[in-house]
Amino acid sequence: MFHPTLKIKIYQEDLVFGPGLVILMEHILVTESMKDACGEMGMSYSKGWKIINRAEKELGYELLERRHGGKSGGKCMVTEKGKSLMKRYRQMEKETRDCLQKSFEKYFPEYQRIR
């Protein structure tokens, strides 16, 4: 079936955050590990940190609480501000997707019946 898609990316001068950052943070929320989150996404560990560090710099606050390794290893936890960012991004994404679907149905009704 025909359907529209859209990726929401938030910029200042450069990209601050978008779906990649939010997905990475969702994985970190579950795994509490940058290494494991990056592995699940097929992303290099260094790229994961680059994405997080760039966003934190642009936003002016930490998205992750870092606990360095030791006997049981380190871990990362998403901060409350990070969780809020993720939640608001997903809400905006859903509202935008719903609006996009309505516009698609309005302007391209002939594609609604094609499967």
Short mmCIF file of N, CA and C in Angstrom, two decimals:
data_model
loop_
_atom_site.label_atom_id
_atom_site.label_comp_id
_atom_site.label_asym_id
_atom_site.label_seq_id
_atom_site.Cartn_x
_atom_site.Cartn_y
_atom_site.Cartn_z
N MET A 1 0.83 -1.18 0.00
CA MET A 1 0.00 0.00 0.00
C MET A 1 0.88 1.25 0.00
N PHE A 2 0.46 2.25 -0.69
CA PHE A 2 1.17 3.53 -0.71
C PHE A 2 1.02 4.19 0.66
N HIS A 3 2.09 4.81 1.11
CA HIS A 3 2.04 5.55 2.37
C HIS A 3 3.20 6.55 2.42
N PRO A 4 2.98 7.69 3.05
CA PRO A 4 4.04 8.68 3.16
C PRO A 4 4.93 8.38 4.36
N THR A 5 6.17 8.83 4.29
CA THR A 5 7.08 8.72 5.44
C THR A 5 7.76 10.07 5.64
N LEU A 6 8.27 10.23 6.83
CA LEU A 6 8.90 11.49 7.19
C LEU A 6 9.88 11.24 8.33
N LYS A 7 11.06 11.83 8.25
CA LYS A 7 12.03 11.77 9.36
C LYS A 7 12.16 13.18 9.91
N ILE A 8 11.99 13.30 11.21
CA ILE A 8 12.10 14.61 11.85
C ILE A 8 13.49 14.76 12.43
N LYS A 9 14.17 15.81 12.00
CA LYS A 9 15.51 16.12 12.50
C LYS A 9 15.49 17.56 12.99
N ILE A 10 16.08 17.79 14.15
CA ILE A 10 16.10 19.12 14.75
C ILE A 10 17.51 19.69 14.61
N TYR A 11 17.58 20.88 14.01
CA TYR A 11 18.86 21.54 13.74
C TYR A 11 18.97 22.84 14.52
N GLN A 12 20.19 23.24 14.80
CA GLN A 12 20.52 24.60 15.17
C GLN A 12 21.27 25.09 13.95
N GLU A 13 22.57 25.06 13.95
CA GLU A 13 23.35 25.23 12.71
C GLU A 13 23.55 23.86 12.08
N ASP A 14 23.90 22.90 12.91
CA ASP A 14 24.08 21.50 12.50
C ASP A 14 22.98 20.67 13.15
N LEU A 15 22.94 19.40 12.78
CA LEU A 15 21.97 18.48 13.36
C LEU A 15 22.20 18.38 14.87
N VAL A 16 21.14 18.57 15.64
CA VAL A 16 21.22 18.42 17.09
C VAL A 16 20.69 17.05 17.49
N PHE A 17 19.48 16.73 17.05
CA PHE A 17 18.96 15.39 17.31
C PHE A 17 17.90 15.01 16.30
N GLY A 18 17.70 13.71 16.21
CA GLY A 18 16.74 13.16 15.28
C GLY A 18 16.48 11.71 15.64
N PRO A 19 15.97 10.94 14.70
CA PRO A 19 15.59 9.56 15.02
C PRO A 19 16.77 8.70 15.46
N GLY A 20 17.95 8.91 14.90
CA GLY A 20 19.10 8.10 15.29
C GLY A 20 19.47 8.26 16.75
N LEU A 21 19.50 9.50 17.21
CA LEU A 21 19.81 9.77 18.62
C LEU A 21 18.74 9.17 19.52
N VAL A 22 17.48 9.35 19.16
CA VAL A 22 16.39 8.85 20.00
C VAL A 22 16.42 7.33 20.06
N ILE A 23 16.65 6.67 18.95
CA ILE A 23 16.74 5.20 18.95
C ILE A 23 17.92 4.74 19.79
N LEU A 24 19.06 5.40 19.65
CA LEU A 24 20.24 5.06 20.46
C LEU A 24 19.91 5.20 21.95
N MET A 25 19.28 6.29 22.33
CA MET A 25 18.92 6.50 23.73
C MET A 25 17.92 5.46 24.22
N GLU A 26 17.00 5.04 23.36
CA GLU A 26 16.04 3.99 23.74
C GLU A 26 16.77 2.68 24.02
N HIS A 27 17.77 2.37 23.21
CA HIS A 27 18.57 1.16 23.44
C HIS A 27 19.37 1.28 24.74
N ILE A 28 19.92 2.46 24.99
CA ILE A 28 20.69 2.67 26.23
C ILE A 28 19.77 2.56 27.44
N LEU A 29 18.55 3.02 27.32
CA LEU A 29 17.57 2.93 28.41
C LEU A 29 17.37 1.47 28.82
N VAL A 30 17.37 0.58 27.85
CA VAL A 30 17.15 -0.85 28.11
C VAL A 30 18.44 -1.54 28.55
N THR A 31 19.54 -1.29 27.83
CA THR A 31 20.78 -2.03 28.08
C THR A 31 21.66 -1.42 29.16
N GLU A 32 21.49 -0.12 29.41
CA GLU A 32 22.37 0.64 30.32
C GLU A 32 23.83 0.54 29.91
N SER A 33 24.04 0.40 28.60
CA SER A 33 25.40 0.25 28.07
C SER A 33 25.49 0.88 26.68
N MET A 34 26.44 1.79 26.52
CA MET A 34 26.67 2.37 25.20
C MET A 34 27.15 1.29 24.24
N LYS A 35 28.05 0.45 24.71
CA LYS A 35 28.61 -0.61 23.86
C LYS A 35 27.50 -1.54 23.36
N ASP A 36 26.65 -1.99 24.26
CA ASP A 36 25.57 -2.91 23.87
C ASP A 36 24.55 -2.22 22.97
N ALA A 37 24.22 -0.97 23.29
CA ALA A 37 23.25 -0.23 22.48
C ALA A 37 23.78 -0.06 21.05
N CYS A 38 25.05 0.33 20.94
CA CYS A 38 25.65 0.50 19.61
C CYS A 38 25.69 -0.83 18.86
N GLY A 39 26.03 -1.90 19.57
CA GLY A 39 26.07 -3.23 18.96
C GLY A 39 24.71 -3.63 18.41
N GLU A 40 23.65 -3.38 19.17
CA GLU A 40 22.30 -3.71 18.72
C GLU A 40 21.91 -2.93 17.47
N MET A 41 22.47 -1.73 17.33
CA MET A 41 22.13 -0.88 16.19
C MET A 41 23.08 -1.05 15.01
N GLY A 42 24.15 -1.83 15.19
CA GLY A 42 25.14 -1.97 14.13
C GLY A 42 25.93 -0.70 13.93
N MET A 43 26.13 0.03 15.01
CA MET A 43 26.82 1.32 14.98
C MET A 43 28.13 1.18 15.75
N SER A 44 29.16 1.88 15.32
CA SER A 44 30.41 1.83 16.06
C SER A 44 30.25 2.56 17.39
N TYR A 45 30.98 2.10 18.37
CA TYR A 45 30.98 2.68 19.71
C TYR A 45 31.37 4.15 19.65
N SER A 46 32.39 4.46 18.86
CA SER A 46 32.84 5.86 18.76
C SER A 46 31.78 6.75 18.12
N LYS A 47 31.05 6.23 17.14
CA LYS A 47 29.98 7.02 16.51
C LYS A 47 28.86 7.28 17.51
N GLY A 48 28.54 6.29 18.32
CA GLY A 48 27.51 6.47 19.34
C GLY A 48 27.86 7.60 20.29
N TRP A 49 29.10 7.60 20.76
CA TRP A 49 29.53 8.68 21.66
C TRP A 49 29.57 10.02 20.94
N LYS A 50 29.94 10.02 19.68
CA LYS A 50 29.98 11.27 18.91
C LYS A 50 28.58 11.88 18.82
N ILE A 51 27.58 11.06 18.55
CA ILE A 51 26.19 11.52 18.45
C ILE A 51 25.72 12.09 19.79
N ILE A 52 25.98 11.37 20.87
CA ILE A 52 25.56 11.81 22.20
C ILE A 52 26.28 13.10 22.59
N ASN A 53 27.60 13.12 22.43
CA ASN A 53 28.39 14.29 22.83
C ASN A 53 28.00 15.54 22.06
N ARG A 54 27.77 15.40 20.76
CA ARG A 54 27.36 16.55 19.94
C ARG A 54 26.01 17.08 20.41
N ALA A 55 25.06 16.19 20.65
CA ALA A 55 23.73 16.61 21.10
C ALA A 55 23.81 17.29 22.46
N GLU A 56 24.57 16.71 23.38
CA GLU A 56 24.70 17.31 24.71
C GLU A 56 25.31 18.70 24.63
N LYS A 57 26.30 18.86 23.77
CA LYS A 57 26.95 20.17 23.61
C LYS A 57 25.94 21.19 23.09
N GLU A 58 25.18 20.83 22.07
CA GLU A 58 24.22 21.75 21.47
C GLU A 58 23.04 22.05 22.41
N LEU A 59 22.59 21.03 23.14
CA LEU A 59 21.44 21.21 24.02
C LEU A 59 21.81 21.92 25.32
N GLY A 60 23.06 21.75 25.74
CA GLY A 60 23.51 22.39 26.98
C GLY A 60 23.19 21.60 28.24
N TYR A 61 22.89 20.33 28.08
CA TYR A 61 22.68 19.47 29.25
C TYR A 61 23.01 18.03 28.89
N GLU A 62 23.22 17.21 29.94
CA GLU A 62 23.58 15.81 29.74
C GLU A 62 22.35 14.97 29.43
N LEU A 63 22.51 14.11 28.45
CA LEU A 63 21.47 13.14 28.11
C LEU A 63 21.70 11.82 28.85
N LEU A 64 22.97 11.56 29.16
CA LEU A 64 23.34 10.31 29.82
C LEU A 64 24.09 10.59 31.11
N GLU A 65 23.84 9.74 32.09
CA GLU A 65 24.66 9.72 33.30
C GLU A 65 25.65 8.58 33.10
N ARG A 66 26.93 8.91 33.17
CA ARG A 66 27.97 7.91 32.91
C ARG A 66 28.54 7.41 34.22
N ARG A 67 28.62 6.10 34.35
CA ARG A 67 29.30 5.48 35.49
C ARG A 67 30.43 4.66 34.91
N HIS A 68 31.64 5.09 35.22
CA HIS A 68 32.81 4.44 34.64
C HIS A 68 33.00 3.04 35.20
N GLY A 69 33.71 2.24 34.41
CA GLY A 69 33.93 0.83 34.72
C GLY A 69 34.60 0.60 36.06
N GLY A 70 34.68 -0.59 36.38
CA GLY A 70 35.28 -1.05 37.62
C GLY A 70 35.16 -2.56 37.59
N LYS A 71 35.03 -3.13 38.73
CA LYS A 71 34.93 -4.58 38.83
C LYS A 71 33.75 -5.13 38.01
N SER A 72 32.60 -4.46 38.11
CA SER A 72 31.42 -4.95 37.38
C SER A 72 31.19 -4.21 36.07
N GLY A 73 32.12 -3.34 35.68
CA GLY A 73 32.00 -2.61 34.42
C GLY A 73 31.19 -1.33 34.59
N GLY A 74 31.27 -0.48 33.59
CA GLY A 74 30.56 0.79 33.64
C GLY A 74 29.15 0.66 33.12
N LYS A 75 28.42 1.74 33.25
CA LYS A 75 27.07 1.74 32.68
C LYS A 75 26.67 3.17 32.37
N CYS A 76 25.69 3.29 31.52
CA CYS A 76 25.11 4.58 31.13
C CYS A 76 23.63 4.53 31.44
N MET A 77 23.13 5.62 31.96
CA MET A 77 21.69 5.72 32.19
C MET A 77 21.19 7.02 31.59
N VAL A 78 20.04 6.97 30.99
CA VAL A 78 19.44 8.16 30.40
C VAL A 78 18.95 9.06 31.53
N THR A 79 19.33 10.34 31.48
CA THR A 79 18.91 11.30 32.50
C THR A 79 17.43 11.62 32.36
N GLU A 80 16.87 12.26 33.37
CA GLU A 80 15.47 12.67 33.31
C GLU A 80 15.24 13.63 32.14
N LYS A 81 16.18 14.56 31.92
CA LYS A 81 16.05 15.48 30.78
C LYS A 81 16.12 14.70 29.47
N GLY A 82 16.97 13.67 29.43
CA GLY A 82 17.06 12.83 28.24
C GLY A 82 15.76 12.08 27.98
N LYS A 83 15.16 11.54 29.05
CA LYS A 83 13.88 10.83 28.92
C LYS A 83 12.79 11.78 28.43
N SER A 84 12.81 13.00 28.96
CA SER A 84 11.82 14.00 28.54
C SER A 84 11.99 14.34 27.06
N LEU A 85 13.23 14.50 26.62
CA LEU A 85 13.51 14.78 25.20
C LEU A 85 12.97 13.66 24.32
N MET A 86 13.26 12.41 24.72
CA MET A 86 12.79 11.25 23.95
C MET A 86 11.26 11.23 23.87
N LYS A 87 10.61 11.44 25.00
CA LYS A 87 9.15 11.39 25.05
C LYS A 87 8.54 12.47 24.17
N ARG A 88 9.05 13.69 24.29
CA ARG A 88 8.50 14.80 23.50
C ARG A 88 8.77 14.60 22.01
N TYR A 89 9.94 14.07 21.67
CA TYR A 89 10.26 13.79 20.27
C TYR A 89 9.26 12.77 19.71
N ARG A 90 9.04 11.68 20.45
CA ARG A 90 8.12 10.64 19.98
C ARG A 90 6.68 11.16 19.87
N GLN A 91 6.27 12.03 20.80
CA GLN A 91 4.93 12.62 20.71
C GLN A 91 4.81 13.50 19.47
N MET A 92 5.83 14.34 19.25
CA MET A 92 5.82 15.21 18.07
C MET A 92 5.83 14.38 16.80
N GLU A 93 6.61 13.31 16.81
CA GLU A 93 6.70 12.42 15.65
C GLU A 93 5.33 11.80 15.34
N LYS A 94 4.62 11.34 16.37
CA LYS A 94 3.31 10.74 16.16
C LYS A 94 2.31 11.76 15.62
N GLU A 95 2.27 12.94 16.22
CA GLU A 95 1.35 13.98 15.74
C GLU A 95 1.65 14.36 14.30
N THR A 96 2.93 14.46 13.97
CA THR A 96 3.34 14.81 12.61
C THR A 96 2.96 13.71 11.63
N ARG A 97 3.17 12.46 12.05
CA ARG A 97 2.82 11.32 11.19
C ARG A 97 1.31 11.27 10.94
N ASP A 98 0.51 11.53 11.98
CA ASP A 98 -0.95 11.55 11.83
C ASP A 98 -1.38 12.64 10.86
N CYS A 99 -0.79 13.82 11.00
CA CYS A 99 -1.10 14.95 10.11
C CYS A 99 -0.68 14.64 8.67
N LEU A 100 0.49 14.04 8.52
CA LEU A 100 0.99 13.66 7.20
C LEU A 100 0.04 12.66 6.53
N GLN A 101 -0.43 11.68 7.30
CA GLN A 101 -1.35 10.68 6.75
C GLN A 101 -2.64 11.34 6.28
N LYS A 102 -3.18 12.26 7.07
CA LYS A 102 -4.41 12.96 6.67
C LYS A 102 -4.19 13.77 5.40
N SER A 103 -3.07 14.45 5.30
CA SER A 103 -2.76 15.23 4.09
C SER A 103 -2.60 14.32 2.89
N PHE A 104 -1.94 13.19 3.09
CA PHE A 104 -1.76 12.22 2.01
C PHE A 104 -3.12 11.74 1.50
N GLU A 105 -4.01 11.40 2.42
CA GLU A 105 -5.35 10.94 2.04
C GLU A 105 -6.12 12.03 1.31
N LYS A 106 -5.94 13.28 1.71
CA LYS A 106 -6.62 14.40 1.07
C LYS A 106 -6.11 14.64 -0.35
N TYR A 107 -4.80 14.66 -0.53
CA TYR A 107 -4.21 15.03 -1.81
C TYR A 107 -3.98 13.86 -2.77
N PHE A 108 -3.95 12.65 -2.25
CA PHE A 108 -3.72 11.46 -3.08
C PHE A 108 -4.75 10.37 -2.78
N PRO A 109 -6.03 10.67 -2.89
CA PRO A 109 -7.05 9.67 -2.54
C PRO A 109 -7.01 8.44 -3.44
N GLU A 110 -6.56 8.63 -4.67
CA GLU A 110 -6.53 7.49 -5.60
C GLU A 110 -5.55 6.39 -5.17
N TYR A 111 -4.61 6.72 -4.30
CA TYR A 111 -3.64 5.72 -3.86
C TYR A 111 -4.08 4.99 -2.60
N GLN A 112 -5.23 5.31 -2.08
CA GLN A 112 -5.71 4.66 -0.86
C GLN A 112 -6.22 3.25 -1.12
N ARG A 113 -6.66 2.99 -2.34
CA ARG A 113 -7.23 1.69 -2.66
C ARG A 113 -6.22 0.73 -3.26
N ILE A 114 -5.06 1.22 -3.61
CA ILE A 114 -4.05 0.38 -4.26
C ILE A 114 -3.25 -0.36 -3.19
N ARG A 115 -3.19 -1.65 -3.33
CA ARG A 115 -2.43 -2.46 -2.35
C ARG A 115 -1.41 -3.30 -3.06
#
